[in-house]
mmCIF file of C-alpha atoms in Angstrom:
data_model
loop_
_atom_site.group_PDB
_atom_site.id
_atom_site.type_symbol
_atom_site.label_atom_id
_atom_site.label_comp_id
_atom_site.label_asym_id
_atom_site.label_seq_id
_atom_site.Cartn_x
_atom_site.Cartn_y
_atom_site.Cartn_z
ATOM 1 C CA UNK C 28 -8.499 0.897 1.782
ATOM 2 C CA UNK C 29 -4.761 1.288 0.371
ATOM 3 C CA UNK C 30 -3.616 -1.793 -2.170
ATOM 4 C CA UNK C 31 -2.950 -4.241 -1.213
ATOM 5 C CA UNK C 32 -5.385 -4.243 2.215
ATOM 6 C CA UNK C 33 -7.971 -6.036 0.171
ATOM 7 C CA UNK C 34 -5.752 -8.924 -0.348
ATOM 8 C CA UNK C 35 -4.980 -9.650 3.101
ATOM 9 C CA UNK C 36 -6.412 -12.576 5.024
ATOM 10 C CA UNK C 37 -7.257 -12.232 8.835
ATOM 11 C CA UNK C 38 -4.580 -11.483 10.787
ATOM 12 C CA UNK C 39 -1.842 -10.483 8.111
ATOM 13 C CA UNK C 40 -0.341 -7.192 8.020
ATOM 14 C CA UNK C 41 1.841 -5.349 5.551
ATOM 15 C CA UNK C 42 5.563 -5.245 6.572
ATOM 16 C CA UNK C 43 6.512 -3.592 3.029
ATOM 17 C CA UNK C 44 5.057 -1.894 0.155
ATOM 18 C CA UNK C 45 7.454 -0.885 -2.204
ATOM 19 C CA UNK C 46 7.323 0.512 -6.089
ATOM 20 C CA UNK C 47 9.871 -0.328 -8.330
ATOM 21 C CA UNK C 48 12.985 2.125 -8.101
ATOM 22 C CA UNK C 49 12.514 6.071 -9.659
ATOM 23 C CA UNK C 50 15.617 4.884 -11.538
ATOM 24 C CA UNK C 51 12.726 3.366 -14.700
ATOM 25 C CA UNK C 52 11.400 6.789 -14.965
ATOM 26 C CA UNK C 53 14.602 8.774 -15.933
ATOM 27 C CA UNK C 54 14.744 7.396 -19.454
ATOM 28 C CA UNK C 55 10.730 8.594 -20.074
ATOM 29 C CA UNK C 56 11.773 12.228 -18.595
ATOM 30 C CA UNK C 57 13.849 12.744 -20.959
ATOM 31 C CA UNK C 58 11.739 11.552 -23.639
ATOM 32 C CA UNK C 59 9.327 14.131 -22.655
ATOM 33 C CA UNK C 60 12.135 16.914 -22.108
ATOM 34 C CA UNK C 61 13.281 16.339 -25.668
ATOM 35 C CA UNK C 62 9.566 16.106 -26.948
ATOM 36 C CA UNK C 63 8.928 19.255 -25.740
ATOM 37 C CA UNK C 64 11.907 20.952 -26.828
ATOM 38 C CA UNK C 65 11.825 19.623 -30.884
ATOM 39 C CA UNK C 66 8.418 20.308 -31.252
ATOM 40 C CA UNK C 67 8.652 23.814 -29.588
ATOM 41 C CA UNK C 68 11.596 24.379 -32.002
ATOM 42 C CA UNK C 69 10.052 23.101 -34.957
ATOM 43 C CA UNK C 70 6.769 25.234 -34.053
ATOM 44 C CA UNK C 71 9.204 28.222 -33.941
ATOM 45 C CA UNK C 72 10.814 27.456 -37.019
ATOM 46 C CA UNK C 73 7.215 27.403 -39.255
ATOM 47 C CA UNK C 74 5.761 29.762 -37.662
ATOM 48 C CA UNK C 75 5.594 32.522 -40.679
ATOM 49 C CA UNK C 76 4.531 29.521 -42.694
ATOM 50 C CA UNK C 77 1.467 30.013 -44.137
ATOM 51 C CA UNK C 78 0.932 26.325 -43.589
ATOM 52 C CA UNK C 79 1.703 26.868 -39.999
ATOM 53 C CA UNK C 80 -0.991 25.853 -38.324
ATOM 54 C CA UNK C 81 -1.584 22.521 -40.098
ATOM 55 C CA UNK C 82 2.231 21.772 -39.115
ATOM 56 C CA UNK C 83 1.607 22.837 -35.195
ATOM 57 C CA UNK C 84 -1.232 20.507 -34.910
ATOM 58 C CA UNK C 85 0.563 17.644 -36.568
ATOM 59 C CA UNK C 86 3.338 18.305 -34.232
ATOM 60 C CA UNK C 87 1.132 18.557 -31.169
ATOM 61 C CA UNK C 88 -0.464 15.153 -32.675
ATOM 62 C CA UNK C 89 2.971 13.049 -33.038
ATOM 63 C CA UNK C 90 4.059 14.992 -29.353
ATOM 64 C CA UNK C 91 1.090 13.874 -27.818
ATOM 65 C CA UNK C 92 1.379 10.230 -28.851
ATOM 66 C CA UNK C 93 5.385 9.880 -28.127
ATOM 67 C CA UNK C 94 4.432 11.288 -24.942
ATOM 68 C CA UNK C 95 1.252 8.552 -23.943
ATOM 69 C CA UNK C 96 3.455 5.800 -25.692
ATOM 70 C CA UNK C 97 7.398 6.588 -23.685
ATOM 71 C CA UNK C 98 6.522 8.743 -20.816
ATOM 72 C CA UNK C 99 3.037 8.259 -19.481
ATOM 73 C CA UNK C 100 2.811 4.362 -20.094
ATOM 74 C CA UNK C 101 5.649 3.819 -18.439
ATOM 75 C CA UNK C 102 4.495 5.562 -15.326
ATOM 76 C CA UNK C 103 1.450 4.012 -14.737
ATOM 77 C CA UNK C 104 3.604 0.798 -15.346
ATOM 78 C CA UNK C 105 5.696 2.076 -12.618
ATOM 79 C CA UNK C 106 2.732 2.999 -10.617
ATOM 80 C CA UNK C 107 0.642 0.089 -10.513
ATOM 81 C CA UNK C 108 3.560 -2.687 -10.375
ATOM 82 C CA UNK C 109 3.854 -3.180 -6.239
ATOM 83 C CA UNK C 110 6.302 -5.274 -4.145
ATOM 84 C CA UNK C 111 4.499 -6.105 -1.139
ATOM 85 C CA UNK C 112 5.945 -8.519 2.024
ATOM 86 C CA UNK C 113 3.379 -8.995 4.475
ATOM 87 C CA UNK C 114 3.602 -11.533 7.732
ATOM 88 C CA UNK C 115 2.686 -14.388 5.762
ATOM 89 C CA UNK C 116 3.593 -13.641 2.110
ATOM 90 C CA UNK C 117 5.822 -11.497 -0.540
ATOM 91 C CA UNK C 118 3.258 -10.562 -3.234
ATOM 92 C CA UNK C 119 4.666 -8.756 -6.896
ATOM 93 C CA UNK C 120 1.068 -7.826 -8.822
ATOM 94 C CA UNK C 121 2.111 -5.758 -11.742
ATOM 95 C CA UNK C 122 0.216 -4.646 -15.072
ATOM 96 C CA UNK C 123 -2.058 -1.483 -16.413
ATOM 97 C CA UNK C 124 -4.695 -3.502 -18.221
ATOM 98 C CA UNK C 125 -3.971 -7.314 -17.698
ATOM 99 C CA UNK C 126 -2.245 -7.458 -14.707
ATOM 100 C CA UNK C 127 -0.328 -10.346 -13.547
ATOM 101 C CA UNK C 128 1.247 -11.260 -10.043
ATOM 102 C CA UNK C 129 2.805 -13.795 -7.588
ATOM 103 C CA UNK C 130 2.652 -15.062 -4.140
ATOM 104 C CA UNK C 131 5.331 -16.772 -2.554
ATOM 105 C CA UNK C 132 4.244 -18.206 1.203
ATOM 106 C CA UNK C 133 7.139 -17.210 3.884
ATOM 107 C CA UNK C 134 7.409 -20.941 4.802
ATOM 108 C CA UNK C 135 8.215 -21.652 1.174
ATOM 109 C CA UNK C 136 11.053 -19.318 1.167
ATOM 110 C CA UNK C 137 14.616 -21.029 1.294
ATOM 111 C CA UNK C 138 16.547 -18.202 0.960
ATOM 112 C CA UNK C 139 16.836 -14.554 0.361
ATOM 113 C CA UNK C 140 20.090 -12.505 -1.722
ATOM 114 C CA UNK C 141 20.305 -9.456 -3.283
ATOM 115 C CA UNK C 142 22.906 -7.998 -5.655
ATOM 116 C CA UNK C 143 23.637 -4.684 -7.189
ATOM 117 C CA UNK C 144 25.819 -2.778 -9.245
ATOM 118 C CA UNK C 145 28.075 0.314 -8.169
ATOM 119 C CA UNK C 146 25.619 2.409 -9.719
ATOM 120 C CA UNK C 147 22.484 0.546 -7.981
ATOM 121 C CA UNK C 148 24.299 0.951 -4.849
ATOM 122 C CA UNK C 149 24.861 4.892 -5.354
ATOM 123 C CA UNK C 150 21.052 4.817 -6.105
ATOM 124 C CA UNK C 151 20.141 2.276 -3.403
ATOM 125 C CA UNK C 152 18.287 -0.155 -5.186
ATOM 126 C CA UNK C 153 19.369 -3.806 -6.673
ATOM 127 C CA UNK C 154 17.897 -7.181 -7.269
ATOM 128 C CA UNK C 155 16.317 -9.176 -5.365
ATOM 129 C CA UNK C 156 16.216 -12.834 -5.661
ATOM 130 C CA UNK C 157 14.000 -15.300 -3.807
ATOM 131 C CA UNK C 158 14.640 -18.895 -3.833
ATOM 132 C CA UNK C 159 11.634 -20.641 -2.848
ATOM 133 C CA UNK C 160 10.601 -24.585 -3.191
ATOM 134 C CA UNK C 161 10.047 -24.078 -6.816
ATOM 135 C CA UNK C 162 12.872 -24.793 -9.664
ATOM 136 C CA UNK C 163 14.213 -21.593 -10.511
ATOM 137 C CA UNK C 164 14.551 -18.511 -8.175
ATOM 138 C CA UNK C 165 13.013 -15.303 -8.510
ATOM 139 C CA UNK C 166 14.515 -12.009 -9.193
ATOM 140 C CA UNK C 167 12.957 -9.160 -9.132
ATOM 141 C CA UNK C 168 14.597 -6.333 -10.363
ATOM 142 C CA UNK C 169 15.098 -2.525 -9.464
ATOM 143 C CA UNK C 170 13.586 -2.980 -5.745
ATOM 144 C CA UNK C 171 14.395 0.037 -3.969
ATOM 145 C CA UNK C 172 16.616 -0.160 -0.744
ATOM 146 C CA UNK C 173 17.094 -3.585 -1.493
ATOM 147 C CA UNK C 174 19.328 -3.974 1.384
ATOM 148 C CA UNK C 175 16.903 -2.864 3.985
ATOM 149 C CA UNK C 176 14.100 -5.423 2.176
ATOM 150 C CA UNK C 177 16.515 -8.594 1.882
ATOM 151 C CA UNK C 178 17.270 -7.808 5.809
ATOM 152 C CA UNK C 179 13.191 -7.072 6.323
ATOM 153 C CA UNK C 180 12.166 -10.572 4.099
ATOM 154 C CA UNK C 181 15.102 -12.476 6.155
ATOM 155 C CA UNK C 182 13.449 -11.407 9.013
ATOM 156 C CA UNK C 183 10.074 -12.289 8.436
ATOM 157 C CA UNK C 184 11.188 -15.777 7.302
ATOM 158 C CA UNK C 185 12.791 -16.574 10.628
ATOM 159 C CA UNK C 186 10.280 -14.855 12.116
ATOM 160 C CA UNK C 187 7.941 -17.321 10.470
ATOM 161 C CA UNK C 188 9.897 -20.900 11.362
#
């Protein structure tokens, strides 16, 4: 059963499942590009050390943990965050070990916008923002194709009057 099937209640279906955009990711590649690089360099460089080996595994050590803490964290926060619109709901659940998430009911939506930059439009992605019955409207940030998602939620919310 993919996520979010188990959430469903009879007779809803998923309309969209999206991840946030591969845009978050770029910054923890190159964390792990440069990683890689100064610790292979500094290897290299004490190499005919005869302390060598105590350096490589204290460089392996602090490489392994800037890698976990700015490259793999941040995927699985990428991974397991999930914009979901269904025929009766948008749902956001996001979070690696408390997780936290929201369900806004398509009759409670008032409107639908997006917005993005020239550089989120060259990449296709943008914010979102929901206004629903509550006080402040919800934006949710770095939704891929935003376009195609305002036009898919706008649709669902007519479709649901």
């Amino acid at each position: 059963m993919a996520y979010p099937d188990d959430l469903l209640v009879d007779g809803e279906r998923v309309v969209l499942h999206k991840h946030p955009h591969w845009k978050m990711l770029v910054l923890p590649v190159l964390v792990f590009l440069v990683t890689v690089g100064v610790a292979a360099y500094l290897a290299a460089l004490v190499r005919n050390q005869s302390w060598a080996s105590i350096a490589w595994i204290a460089l392996a050590a602090v490489g392994v943990l800037i890698v976990l803490w700015f490259t793999a964290l941040p995927f699985v926060r990428w991974r397991t965050t999930h914009f979901v619109v269904t025929t009766h709901r948008v749902l956001v659940r996001e979070g690696v070990l408390s997780r936290q998430g929201i369900d806004i009911p398509m009759s409670r939506i008032n409107s639908v916008q997006f917005r993005h930059t020239l550089v989120e439009r060259l990449l296709r992605c943008g914010t979102l923002v929901i206004e629903s019955a509550s006080d402040e409207p919800l934006e949710f940030d770095d939704v891929p194709d935003v376009e195609r998602v305002h036009a898919t939620l706008y649709h669902e919310v007519v479709d649901d009057e």
